[in-house]
Backbone as CSV, one residue per row, in Angstrom:
resi,resn,N_x,N_y,N_z,CA_x,CA_y,CA_z,C_x,C_y,C_z
1,MET,144.034,57.659,-84.333,143.329,56.736,-83.429,142.012,56.338,-84.067
2,ALA,141.675,55.075,-84.004,140.445,54.594,-84.600,139.241,55.068,-83.796
3,ALA,138.173,55.313,-84.521,136.935,55.755,-83.865,136.298,54.590,-83.114
4,PRO,135.628,54.832,-82.017,134.974,53.742,-81.273,133.854,53.127,-82.101
5,PHE,133.568,51.864,-81.826,132.549,51.170,-82.609,131.141,51.540,-82.161
6,PHE,131.013,52.322,-81.131,129.692,52.780,-80.695,129.759,54.284,-80.477
7,SER,128.593,54.901,-80.542,128.521,56.341,-80.320,128.171,56.622,-78.866
8,THR,128.657,57.718,-78.368,128.343,58.149,-77.011,127.683,59.517,-77.098
9,PRO,126.349,59.549,-77.203,125.682,60.832,-77.435,125.738,61.775,-76.246
10,PHE,125.936,61.257,-75.040,125.945,62.114,-73.864,127.342,62.140,-73.260
11,GLN,127.880,63.319,-73.101,129.162,63.494,-72.439,128.935,63.489,-70.924
12,PRO,130.008,63.361,-70.139,129.832,63.397,-68.683,129.132,64.681,-68.230
13,TYR,128.142,64.522,-67.375,127.371,65.643,-66.860,127.514,65.712,-65.351
14,VAL,127.196,66.860,-64.814,127.165,67.060,-63.365,125.781,67.599,-63.030
15,TYR,125.043,66.821,-62.230,123.706,67.241,-61.823,123.785,67.976,-60.497
16,GLN,123.170,69.151,-60.454,123.133,69.942,-59.223,121.718,69.869,-58.649
17,SER,121.607,69.276,-57.485,120.307,69.097,-56.852,119.824,70.410,-56.253
18,PRO,118.548,70.474,-55.869,118.057,71.696,-55.197,118.803,72.003,-53.910
19,GLN,119.423,70.995,-53.290,120.230,71.220,-52.081,121.686,71.528,-52.418
20,ASP,121.954,71.845,-53.703,123.294,72.213,-54.188,124.286,71.061,-54.106
21,ALA,123.788,69.826,-54.067,124.684,68.668,-54.121,125.071,68.402,-55.572
22,MET,126.346,68.133,-55.804,126.864,67.896,-57.154,127.038,66.397,-57.361
23,ILE,126.317,65.835,-58.322,126.373,64.402,-58.604,126.713,64.219,-60.078
24,PRO,127.933,63.790,-60.397,128.298,63.560,-61.801,127.786,62.200,-62.283
25,PHE,127.430,62.148,-63.559,127.011,60.890,-64.181,127.411,60.908,-65.647
26,GLN,127.463,59.728,-66.219,127.839,59.589,-67.627,127.047,58.439,-68.229
27,ILE,126.538,58.662,-69.440,125.792,57.634,-70.168,126.723,57.021,-71.203
28,LEU,126.916,55.717,-71.109,127.876,54.999,-71.936,127.162,54.078,-72.910
29,GLY,127.803,53.842,-74.047,127.283,52.874,-74.999,126.488,53.511,-76.112
30,GLY,126.022,52.640,-77.020,125.276,53.106,-78.180,123.821,52.730,-78.129
31,GLU,123.496,51.480,-78.491,122.106,51.061,-78.575,121.572,50.480,-77.270
32,ALA,122.417,49.850,-76.479,122.016,49.327,-75.173,122.884,50.027,-74.135
33,GLN,122.390,51.112,-73.597,123.231,52.024,-72.839,123.264,51.699,-71.348
34,VAL,124.280,52.261,-70.708,124.488,52.150,-69.274,124.744,53.547,-68.731
35,VAL,124.111,53.884,-67.620,124.388,55.152,-66.962,125.231,54.873,-65.727
36,GLN,126.369,55.549,-65.655,127.274,55.409,-64.515,127.149,56.658,-63.648
37,ILE,126.816,56.452,-62.374,126.558,57.555,-61.459,127.581,57.506,-60.335
38,MET,128.230,58.631,-60.085,129.189,58.740,-58.996,128.453,59.127,-57.713
39,LEU,128.745,58.408,-56.633,128.079,58.649,-55.364,129.105,59.001,-54.296
40,LYS,128.876,60.126,-53.639,129.679,60.503,-52.496,129.144,59.788,-51.249
41,PRO,129.875,59.789,-50.158,129.382,59.122,-48.939,127.991,59.596,-48.546
42,GLN,127.139,58.621,-48.191,125.755,58.822,-47.756,124.810,59.193,-48.899
43,GLU,125.271,59.209,-50.124,124.374,59.439,-51.252,123.824,58.106,-51.747
44,MET,122.677,58.151,-52.412,122.050,56.917,-52.861,121.319,57.121,-54.180
45,VAL,121.073,55.984,-54.836,120.318,55.938,-56.094,119.218,54.903,-55.927
46,ILE,118.024,55.238,-56.374,116.894,54.312,-56.359,116.671,53.825,-57.786
47,ALA,116.641,52.509,-57.979,116.541,51.930,-59.324,115.515,50.812,-59.329
48,LYS,115.099,50.439,-60.532,114.150,49.337,-60.665,114.877,48.012,-60.487
49,PRO,114.226,46.980,-59.997,114.886,45.688,-59.772,115.439,45.101,-61.066
50,GLY,116.629,44.526,-60.954,117.267,43.900,-62.108,118.017,44.833,-63.018
51,SER,118.102,46.117,-62.678,118.772,47.079,-63.555,120.229,47.315,-63.185
52,MET,120.664,46.904,-61.982,122.046,47.120,-61.578,122.975,46.246,-62.412
53,CYS,123.975,46.895,-63.028,124.932,46.187,-63.878,126.260,45.977,-63.130
54,TYR,126.767,47.005,-62.491,127.999,46.891,-61.711,128.024,48.017,-60.687
55,MET,128.898,47.849,-59.671,129.031,48.884,-58.653,130.377,48.701,-57.958
56,SER,130.843,49.779,-57.368,132.116,49.714,-56.654,131.931,48.978,-55.335
57,GLY,133.046,48.600,-54.710,132.985,47.786,-53.507,132.372,48.478,-52.314
58,SER,132.339,49.807,-52.322,131.801,50.525,-51.165,130.285,50.676,-51.207
59,ILE,129.661,50.284,-52.285,128.210,50.472,-52.437,127.466,49.290,-51.827
60,GLU,126.403,49.590,-51.107,125.523,48.576,-50.551,124.183,48.606,-51.284
61,MET,123.646,47.417,-51.576,122.390,47.319,-52.314,121.344,46.650,-51.446
62,GLU,120.139,47.209,-51.469,119.031,46.679,-50.679,117.768,46.703,-51.516
63,ASN,117.063,45.589,-51.530,115.784,45.488,-52.234,114.676,45.793,-51.240
64,THR,113.940,46.866,-51.492,112.970,47.312,-50.505,111.707,47.805,-51.184
65,TYR,110.658,47.925,-50.412,109.391,48.477,-50.874,109.286,49.911,-50.389
66,LEU,109.128,50.837,-51.339,109.084,52.249,-51.001,107.646,52.746,-51.029
67,PRO,107.099,53.179,-49.910,105.703,53.646,-49.903,105.468,54.819,-50.831
68,GLU,106.481,55.695,-51.010,106.273,56.852,-51.884,106.166,56.456,-53.345
69,ASN,106.630,55.251,-53.704,106.519,54.770,-55.073,105.390,53.762,-55.224
70,GLU,104.441,53.811,-54.293,103.342,52.864,-54.328,102.525,53.056,-55.592
71,ALA,102.259,51.956,-56.309,101.478,52.017,-57.534,100.088,51.451,-57.356
72,GLY,99.830,50.835,-56.195,98.504,50.327,-55.935,98.230,49.025,-56.655
73,MET,96.933,48.710,-56.721,96.494,47.441,-57.290,96.765,47.356,-58.781
74,TRP,96.728,48.494,-59.492,96.894,48.454,-60.944,98.254,47.896,-61.339
75,GLN,99.314,48.346,-60.668,100.648,47.876,-61.013,100.773,46.376,-60.781
76,TRP,100.218,45.885,-59.684,100.288,44.455,-59.389,99.483,43.642,-60.394
77,LEU,98.310,44.128,-60.790,97.471,43.391,-61.731,98.131,43.259,-63.096
78,PHE,98.867,44.268,-63.525,99.500,44.236,-64.831,100.921,43.686,-64.790
79,GLY,101.291,43.032,-63.689,102.561,42.332,-63.626,103.767,43.219,-63.423
80,LYS,103.578,44.450,-62.973,104.703,45.333,-62.738,105.309,45.072,-61.366
81,SER,106.564,45.416,-61.219,107.242,45.209,-59.943,106.760,46.228,-58.920
82,VAL,106.617,45.794,-57.686,106.165,46.683,-56.615,107.300,47.012,-55.649
83,SER,108.517,46.666,-55.985,109.665,46.949,-55.132,110.720,47.716,-55.917
84,SER,111.692,48.245,-55.208,112.799,48.981,-55.817,114.088,48.581,-55.116
85,ILE,115.200,48.864,-55.760,116.488,48.625,-55.129,117.114,49.975,-54.780
86,VAL,117.705,50.021,-53.600,118.361,51.235,-53.110,119.859,50.972,-53.084
87,LEU,120.614,51.754,-53.829,122.066,51.654,-53.892,122.642,52.827,-53.107
88,ARG,123.277,52.519,-51.986,123.755,53.553,-51.071,125.264,53.420,-50.868
89,ASN,125.901,54.558,-50.692,127.336,54.577,-50.419,127.559,54.959,-48.958
90,PRO,127.731,53.967,-48.073,127.941,54.286,-46.654,129.395,54.530,-46.303
91,GLY,130.314,54.259,-47.243,131.734,54.323,-46.935,132.276,55.735,-46.889
92,PRO,133.531,55.854,-46.477,134.153,57.179,-46.365,134.626,57.740,-47.700
93,SER,134.724,56.887,-48.741,135.233,57.344,-50.041,134.125,57.321,-51.085
94,ASP,134.407,57.953,-52.208,133.438,58.007,-53.297,133.288,56.635,-53.945
95,GLY,132.123,56.389,-54.500,131.850,55.142,-55.209,131.062,55.412,-56.475
96,PHE,130.716,54.351,-57.173,129.955,54.517,-58.413,129.084,53.282,-58.615
97,VAL,128.006,53.474,-59.382,127.106,52.386,-59.763,126.829,52.490,-61.252
98,GLY,126.623,51.345,-61.886,126.267,51.292,-63.291,124.888,50.687,-63.450
99,ILE,123.942,51.465,-63.977,122.569,51.025,-64.183,122.359,50.836,-65.676
100,ALA,121.913,49.635,-66.071,121.799,49.294,-67.486,120.353,49.272,-67.931
101,ALA,120.124,49.664,-69.182,118.795,49.551,-69.786,118.472,48.074,-69.993
102,PRO,117.225,47.664,-69.789,116.887,46.236,-69.880,116.763,45.697,-71.289
103,SER,116.877,46.554,-72.300,116.738,46.104,-73.685,117.577,47.013,-74.575
104,LEU,117.401,46.881,-75.884,118.102,47.757,-76.833,117.477,49.142,-76.761
105,ALA,117.931,49.921,-75.805,117.291,51.204,-75.545,118.324,52.256,-75.183
106,ARG,117.904,53.492,-75.331,118.719,54.634,-74.938,118.196,55.202,-73.627
107,ILE,119.102,55.727,-72.827,118.764,56.262,-71.523,118.655,57.779,-71.614
108,LEU,117.573,58.316,-71.065,117.331,59.752,-71.100,117.359,60.311,-69.684
109,PRO,118.247,61.270,-69.394,118.229,61.935,-68.079,117.235,63.093,-68.096
110,LEU,116.333,63.111,-67.140,115.297,64.140,-67.089,115.351,64.841,-65.738
111,ASP,115.712,66.111,-65.756,115.671,66.934,-64.565,114.229,67.414,-64.391
112,LEU,113.507,66.797,-63.450,112.082,67.078,-63.323,111.806,68.533,-62.972
113,ALA,112.752,69.208,-62.351,112.552,70.618,-62.016,112.392,71.469,-63.275
114,LYS,112.984,71.022,-64.380,112.880,71.752,-65.643,111.639,71.359,-66.442
115,PHE,110.899,70.339,-65.968,109.678,69.902,-66.643,108.445,70.199,-65.793
116,GLY,108.559,71.191,-64.930,107.423,71.542,-64.101,107.175,70.580,-62.959
117,GLY,108.158,69.735,-62.638,108.017,68.798,-61.539,107.213,67.568,-61.838
118,GLU,106.845,67.347,-63.100,106.034,66.176,-63.432,106.183,65.838,-64.906
119,ILE,106.244,64.552,-65.198,106.312,64.091,-66.577,105.657,62.721,-66.660
120,LEU,104.952,62.470,-67.749,104.299,61.190,-67.999,105.127,60.397,-68.994
121,CYS,105.270,59.100,-68.768,106.064,58.270,-69.659,105.389,56.919,-69.845
122,GLN,105.915,56.145,-70.770,105.344,54.835,-71.050,105.492,53.933,-69.835
123,PRO,104.608,52.969,-69.671,104.705,52.074,-68.509,106.048,51.369,-68.450
124,ASP,106.584,51.255,-67.256,107.836,50.548,-66.997,109.047,51.254,-67.594
125,ALA,108.928,52.550,-67.906,110.042,53.280,-68.503,111.049,53.759,-67.462
126,PHE,110.633,53.869,-66.218,111.532,54.364,-65.172,112.690,53.402,-64.973
127,LEU,113.911,53.967,-64.915,115.107,53.157,-64.717,115.724,53.411,-63.345
128,CYS,116.026,54.655,-63.022,116.577,54.994,-61.715,116.400,56.482,-61.487
129,SER,116.702,56.915,-60.261,116.518,58.325,-59.930,117.482,58.742,-58.840
130,ILE,117.692,60.055,-58.759,118.522,60.681,-57.734,117.673,61.746,-57.052
131,ASN,117.755,61.787,-55.738,117.000,62.738,-54.927,115.511,62.430,-54.968
132,GLU,114.692,63.440,-54.842,113.259,63.247,-54.630,112.536,63.029,-55.967
133,VAL,112.226,61.773,-56.252,111.436,61.415,-57.436,110.405,60.387,-57.007
134,LYS,109.151,60.679,-57.246,108.062,59.770,-56.907,107.569,59.093,-58.182
135,VAL,107.467,57.776,-58.134,107.005,56.988,-59.277,105.613,56.466,-58.964
136,SER,104.668,56.809,-59.803,103.298,56.339,-59.611,102.714,55.987,-60.968
137,HIS,101.564,55.318,-60.939,100.900,54.899,-62.163,99.504,55.492,-62.206
138,THR,99.148,56.004,-63.366,97.837,56.613,-63.557,97.087,55.857,-64.639
139,VAL,95.782,55.870,-64.536,94.922,55.209,-65.507,93.984,56.243,-66.093
140,ASP,93.931,56.306,-67.423,93.029,57.229,-68.090,91.627,56.647,-68.051
141,GLN,90.731,57.302,-67.341,89.393,56.765,-67.139,88.469,57.005,-68.335
142,ARG,88.853,57.850,-69.289,87.972,58.114,-70.418,87.925,56.908,-71.341
143,ALA,86.729,56.499,-71.729,86.560,55.259,-72.487,87.254,55.326,-73.836
144,ARG,87.253,56.488,-74.471,87.847,56.571,-75.807,89.366,56.443,-75.768
145,ASN,89.963,56.592,-74.577,91.411,56.474,-74.444,91.849,55.112,-73.942
146,VAL,90.916,54.159,-73.755,91.265,52.826,-73.299,91.668,51.982,-74.507
147,ILE,92.875,51.433,-74.481,93.410,50.652,-75.586,93.666,49.247,-75.086
148,ALA,93.415,48.257,-75.958,93.655,46.870,-75.569,95.127,46.675,-75.234
149,GLY,95.413,46.111,-74.068,96.789,45.878,-73.646,97.201,46.839,-72.549
150,ALA,98.060,46.355,-71.670,98.466,47.159,-70.515,99.276,48.378,-70.937
151,GLU,100.061,48.266,-72.035,100.929,49.369,-72.420,100.133,50.598,-72.848
152,GLY,98.909,50.401,-73.340,98.104,51.548,-73.712,97.161,51.994,-72.619
153,PHE,96.984,51.189,-71.587,96.013,51.476,-70.540,96.661,52.063,-69.297
154,LEU,97.885,51.647,-69.003,98.556,52.075,-67.782,99.678,53.038,-68.125
155,ARG,99.704,54.171,-67.456,100.743,55.167,-67.700,101.554,55.386,-66.432
156,GLN,102.807,55.738,-66.590,103.708,55.958,-65.460,103.960,57.452,-65.319
157,LYS,103.870,57.938,-64.091,104.074,59.358,-63.826,105.242,59.535,-62.877
158,LEU,106.162,60.419,-63.250,107.310,60.770,-62.419,107.116,62.198,-61.952
159,SER,107.197,62.385,-60.646,106.997,63.719,-60.086,108.055,63.985,-59.025
160,GLY,108.302,65.257,-58.791,109.297,65.662,-57.813,110.235,66.712,-58.382
161,GLN,111.352,66.910,-57.698,112.344,67.905,-58.113,113.712,67.278,-58.337
162,GLY,113.779,65.947,-58.443,115.063,65.271,-58.613,115.370,64.966,-60.064
163,LEU,116.351,64.096,-60.256,116.801,63.681,-61.581,116.363,62.239,-61.817
164,ALA,115.608,62.014,-62.880,115.111,60.679,-63.217,115.732,60.225,-64.527
165,PHE,115.991,58.934,-64.614,116.499,58.328,-65.841,115.443,57.358,-66.359
166,ILE,115.049,57.533,-67.605,114.123,56.617,-68.247,114.801,56.059,-69.492
167,PHE,114.233,54.986,-70.056,114.799,54.409,-71.269,113.730,54.360,-72.360
168,ALA,114.190,54.458,-73.595,113.316,54.430,-74.769,113.988,53.599,-75.846
169,GLY,113.200,52.848,-76.614,113.739,51.929,-77.607,114.134,52.611,-78.903
170,GLY,115.228,52.128,-79.490,115.679,52.665,-80.781,116.261,54.055,-80.645
171,SER,116.000,54.881,-81.645,116.426,56.282,-81.606,115.345,57.135,-80.961
172,VAL,115.772,58.227,-80.332,114.847,59.095,-79.607,114.832,60.472,-80.264
173,VAL,113.632,60.972,-80.517,113.441,62.293,-81.118,112.695,63.172,-80.124
174,GLN,113.197,64.367,-79.904,112.547,65.319,-79.001,111.815,66.368,-79.814
175,LYS,110.526,66.557,-79.506,109.708,67.555,-80.178,109.222,68.574,-79.150
176,ASN,109.493,69.853,-79.440,109.031,70.949,-78.590,107.790,71.568,-79.240
177,LEU,106.641,71.325,-78.645,105.379,71.796,-79.217,105.025,73.169,-78.654
178,ASP,104.667,74.077,-79.552,104.191,75.392,-79.141,102.719,75.309,-78.739
179,VAL,102.200,76.394,-78.273,100.792,76.436,-77.864,99.894,76.191,-79.071
180,GLY,99.046,75.169,-78.987,98.134,74.854,-80.078,98.736,74.024,-81.186
181,GLU,100.040,73.741,-81.145,100.664,72.928,-82.184,100.254,71.468,-82.023
182,VAL,99.919,70.816,-83.139,99.384,69.457,-83.120,100.401,68.507,-83.745
183,LEU,100.572,67.367,-83.124,101.474,66.329,-83.614,100.800,64.978,-83.446
184,SER,100.763,64.177,-84.511,100.191,62.831,-84.461,101.315,61.812,-84.358
185,VAL,101.219,60.926,-83.379,102.262,59.933,-83.108,101.591,58.592,-82.858
186,ASP,102.220,57.515,-83.326,101.742,56.190,-82.971,101.822,56.028,-81.451
187,VAL,100.771,55.461,-80.871,100.681,55.393,-79.415,101.894,54.701,-78.805
188,SER,102.339,53.611,-79.416,103.455,52.858,-78.859,104.789,53.591,-78.973
189,CYS,104.868,54.621,-79.793,106.125,55.345,-79.990,106.297,56.522,-79.039
190,ILE,105.332,56.763,-78.179,105.463,57.841,-77.202,106.272,57.330,-76.014
191,ALA,107.453,57.887,-75.818,108.291,57.493,-74.688,107.959,58.304,-73.446
192,ALA,107.796,59.613,-73.600,107.477,60.480,-72.479,106.955,61.799,-73.010
193,LEU,106.192,62.491,-72.173,105.690,63.812,-72.537,105.366,64.584,-71.269
194,MET,105.336,65.897,-71.416,105.019,66.751,-70.279,103.525,66.698,-69.989
195,ALA,103.182,66.987,-68.749,101.778,66.940,-68.349,100.959,68.037,-69.006
196,THR,101.614,69.046,-69.557,100.878,70.132,-70.209,100.402,69.759,-71.610
197,VAL,100.874,68.649,-72.143,100.471,68.219,-73.484,99.130,67.495,-73.409
198,THR,98.192,67.909,-74.247,96.880,67.274,-74.313,96.941,66.086,-75.257
199,VAL,96.411,64.945,-74.805,96.462,63.708,-75.578,95.047,63.276,-75.928
200,GLN,94.824,63.003,-77.206,93.551,62.470,-77.667,93.808,61.269,-78.557
201,ILE,93.114,60.168,-78.309,93.327,58.928,-79.039,92.449,58.903,-80.280
202,LYS,93.040,58.481,-81.406,92.325,58.374,-82.678,92.503,56.971,-83.222
203,TYR,91.383,56.314,-83.557,91.412,54.965,-84.109,91.375,55.055,-85.634
204,ASN,92.384,54.463,-86.277,92.514,54.542,-87.732,91.943,53.295,-88.405
205,GLY,90.680,53.013,-88.158,90.075,51.841,-88.776,88.935,51.329,-87.931
206,PRO,88.277,50.256,-88.371,87.182,49.674,-87.590,87.660,49.225,-86.218
207,MET,86.755,49.227,-85.253,87.096,48.862,-83.886,87.579,47.417,-83.790
208,ARG,87.042,46.524,-84.626,87.464,45.120,-84.546,88.929,44.959,-84.920
209,ARG,89.440,45.792,-85.829,90.864,45.709,-86.176,91.729,46.256,-85.058
210,VAL,91.233,47.277,-84.379,91.996,47.856,-83.275,92.111,46.866,-82.129
211,VAL,90.987,46.176,-81.816,90.972,45.246,-80.689,91.850,44.036,-80.954
212,PHE,91.787,43.498,-82.187,92.517,42.273,-82.483,93.901,42.528,-83.066
213,GLY,94.372,43.756,-83.021,95.749,44.037,-83.424,95.818,44.677,-84.794
214,GLY,96.999,45.185,-85.102,97.207,45.862,-86.375,98.275,46.922,-86.214
215,GLU,99.006,47.188,-87.312,100.081,48.165,-87.267,99.505,49.565,-87.459
216,ASN,99.922,50.491,-86.584,99.527,51.897,-86.662,98.017,52.078,-86.685
217,MET,97.309,51.240,-85.933,95.855,51.355,-85.883,95.388,52.388,-84.870
218,VAL,96.231,52.724,-83.899,95.871,53.691,-82.863,96.896,54.817,-82.873
219,THR,96.416,56.033,-83.060,97.276,57.210,-83.122,96.918,58.171,-82.001
220,ALA,97.941,58.759,-81.415,97.736,59.771,-80.385,97.917,61.154,-81.008
221,VAL,96.911,61.978,-80.869,96.961,63.357,-81.358,97.380,64.241,-80.193
222,LEU,98.587,64.792,-80.256,99.162,65.580,-79.172,99.057,67.062,-79.501
223,THR,98.609,67.832,-78.528,98.453,69.268,-78.705,99.268,69.985,-77.641
224,GLY,100.127,70.916,-78.093,100.992,71.637,-77.190,100.262,72.669,-76.361
225,PRO,100.991,73.277,-75.403,102.456,73.336,-75.317,103.055,72.182,-74.514
226,GLY,104.335,71.923,-74.772,105.048,70.913,-74.016,106.075,70.201,-74.849
227,ILE,106.822,69.304,-74.205,107.891,68.543,-74.842,107.472,67.083,-74.920
228,VAL,107.753,66.456,-76.056,107.414,65.057,-76.297,108.679,64.319,-76.714
229,PHE,108.918,63.144,-76.131,110.028,62.280,-76.513,109.451,61.079,-77.261
230,ILE,109.914,60.869,-78.482,109.390,59.822,-79.360,110.467,58.768,-79.570
231,GLN,110.091,57.493,-79.420,111.016,56.386,-79.637,110.688,55.698,-80.967
232,SER,111.727,55.286,-81.673,111.530,54.685,-82.993,111.257,53.191,-82.938
233,LEU,111.663,52.523,-81.863,111.502,51.071,-81.771,110.987,50.691,-80.388
234,PRO,109.671,50.743,-80.173,109.125,50.299,-78.883,109.439,48.832,-78.643
235,PHE,109.580,48.467,-77.371,109.981,47.098,-77.049,108.956,46.079,-77.527
236,HIS,107.678,46.372,-77.379,106.674,45.388,-77.783,106.679,45.176,-79.287
237,ARG,107.033,46.213,-80.049,107.133,46.043,-81.505,108.331,45.159,-81.858
238,LEU,109.449,45.351,-81.151,110.614,44.504,-81.371,110.318,43.058,-80.998
239,SER,109.640,42.856,-79.865,109.327,41.490,-79.439,108.357,40.812,-80.394
240,GLN,107.425,41.567,-80.978,106.497,40.983,-81.945,107.230,40.518,-83.197
241,ARG,108.183,41.314,-83.665,108.948,40.921,-84.856,109.762,39.662,-84.581
242,ILE,110.358,39.569,-83.400,111.137,38.381,-83.049,110.223,37.166,-82.945
243,ALA,109.056,37.349,-82.337,108.121,36.229,-82.189,107.642,35.727,-83.548
244,ARG,107.394,36.648,-84.471,106.959,36.230,-85.802,108.049,35.454,-86.527
245,ALA,109.290,35.904,-86.361,110.393,35.212,-87.030,110.615,33.821,-86.451
246,VAL,110.354,33.661,-85.150,110.578,32.364,-84.507,109.437,31.402,-84.788
247,THR,108.204,31.902,-84.762,107.039,31.024,-84.888,106.555,30.845,-86.302
248,SER,107.142,31.548,-87.276,106.705,31.428,-88.669,107.881,31.079,-89.579
249,PRO,108.462,29.901,-89.412,109.586,29.510,-90.264,109.108,29.190,-91.679
250,ASN,110.034,29.286,-92.647,109.656,28.979,-94.018,109.826,27.488,-94.294
251,MET,109.614,27.086,-95.541,109.596,25.666,-95.898,110.966,25.028,-95.705
252,ARG,112.017,25.737,-96.055,113.350,25.133,-95.948,113.764,24.969,-94.492
253,GLU,113.322,25.870,-93.628,113.695,25.777,-92.223,112.858,24.735,-91.477
254,ASN,111.620,24.538,-91.896,110.747,23.594,-91.213,109.851,22.896,-92.233
255,PRO,110.313,21.854,-92.895,109.489,21.165,-93.900,108.286,20.466,-93.299
256,LYS,108.290,20.199,-91.985,107.145,19.546,-91.362,105.931,20.466,-91.272
257,PHE,106.170,21.767,-91.463,105.072,22.717,-91.308,103.954,22.433,-92.308
258,TYR,104.299,22.246,-93.581,103.282,21.996,-94.604,102.649,20.624,-94.422
259,ILE,103.408,19.664,-93.913,102.827,18.345,-93.642,101.773,18.455,-92.548
260,GLN,102.056,19.241,-91.530,101.089,19.436,-90.463,99.836,20.139,-90.980
261,ILE,100.010,21.104,-91.869,98.853,21.784,-92.451,98.014,20.805,-93.265
262,ALA,98.672,19.939,-94.054,97.946,18.961,-94.863,97.168,17.977,-93.987
263,ILE,97.772,17.521,-92.908,97.076,16.608,-91.993,95.872,17.297,-91.361
264,PHE,96.032,18.576,-91.014,94.927,19.310,-90.409,93.733,19.396,-91.352
265,PHE,93.989,19.770,-92.626,92.885,19.873,-93.574,92.281,18.502,-93.891
266,PHE,93.104,17.447,-93.915,92.569,16.102,-94.158,91.635,15.678,-93.028
267,LEU,92.035,15.923,-91.785,91.182,15.576,-90.657,89.896,16.400,-90.663
268,ALA,90.011,17.677,-91.020,88.807,18.504,-91.108,87.869,17.994,-92.186
269,TYR,88.414,17.559,-93.334,87.596,16.990,-94.407,86.895,15.715,-93.938
270,VAL,87.610,14.862,-93.206,87.010,13.624,-92.706,85.865,13.920,-91.753
271,VAL,86.049,14.909,-90.867,85.002,15.257,-89.914,83.771,15.794,-90.628
272,ILE,83.976,16.646,-91.641,82.836,17.219,-92.361,82.078,16.154,-93.130
273,VAL,82.800,15.276,-93.835,82.149,14.215,-94.604,81.407,13.261,-93.678
274,SER,82.000,12.927,-92.570,81.358,12.023,-91.614,80.062,12.639,-91.072
275,SER,80.108,13.923,-90.773,78.908,14.565,-90.251,77.798,14.601,-91.300
276,LEU,78.145,14.797,-92.588,77.145,14.805,-93.654,76.522,13.421,-93.813
277,ILE,77.345,12.379,-93.751,76.839,11.004,-93.896,75.892,10.664,-92.755
278,LEU,76.275,11.024,-91.527,75.422,10.737,-90.374,74.121,11.527,-90.435
279,THR,74.177,12.711,-91.023,72.954,13.507,-91.151,71.979,12.888,-92.135
280,ASP,72.507,12.361,-93.254,71.648,11.704,-94.252,71.011,10.422,-93.701
281,VAL,71.778,9.728,-92.864,71.239,8.504,-92.291,70.116,8.826,-91.305
């Protein structure tokens, strides 16, 4: 039998809630994954808007605002969604839902009870959850930890005793840090980490380069103990590469580009010469 064209790193799992409820789920796909969750009658899944890919006929979907997931003014100011979708199975038979990652990302199941009931992750990383999971946003008030852009300024916190699913771009590496162990990671490559990990921001260059952009200009120095999930391809890095490829065509793809540059310099030369002549007069 031929091997599948994609890898399936996670086999079917069964999550046991603190109330001893058994909820099976399976993560499908390779680079753009889907998590399929089986729901018994009266069970439900809370997911971010736009993440539902498919569901059985017995599942009902409702877009609602959950007070326990309130993010306050910060989430609204940075363009984050303030609502969630609730997928519930009211029928007498079992059903299922498929929740998809919004980009080329892998889905990570995190049992918060095994992470001390709390974990910090990159903004907008939350995908869906089962049982008691509270989604909130925290802001690091220390000036040295403020980074230009919402992704470095706003952090997402998941707390509770339920099962949360988050997504991370590219390949995901898990690092288990011992007490006092130090790890340096690019800020954008941090997908999630435990609250016990100490984070200190380090600027690798002049402040003007950090503010106006640059590759690997801001590094996070992580000190254990705790677990860190590292992503190899953050979404904003992927989007920047695509934007550069679209907006910076070469000569063969866009011959008008050099003509436009020549016209720009000619007009600038005319303006400068005209200003010099008027000054002499």
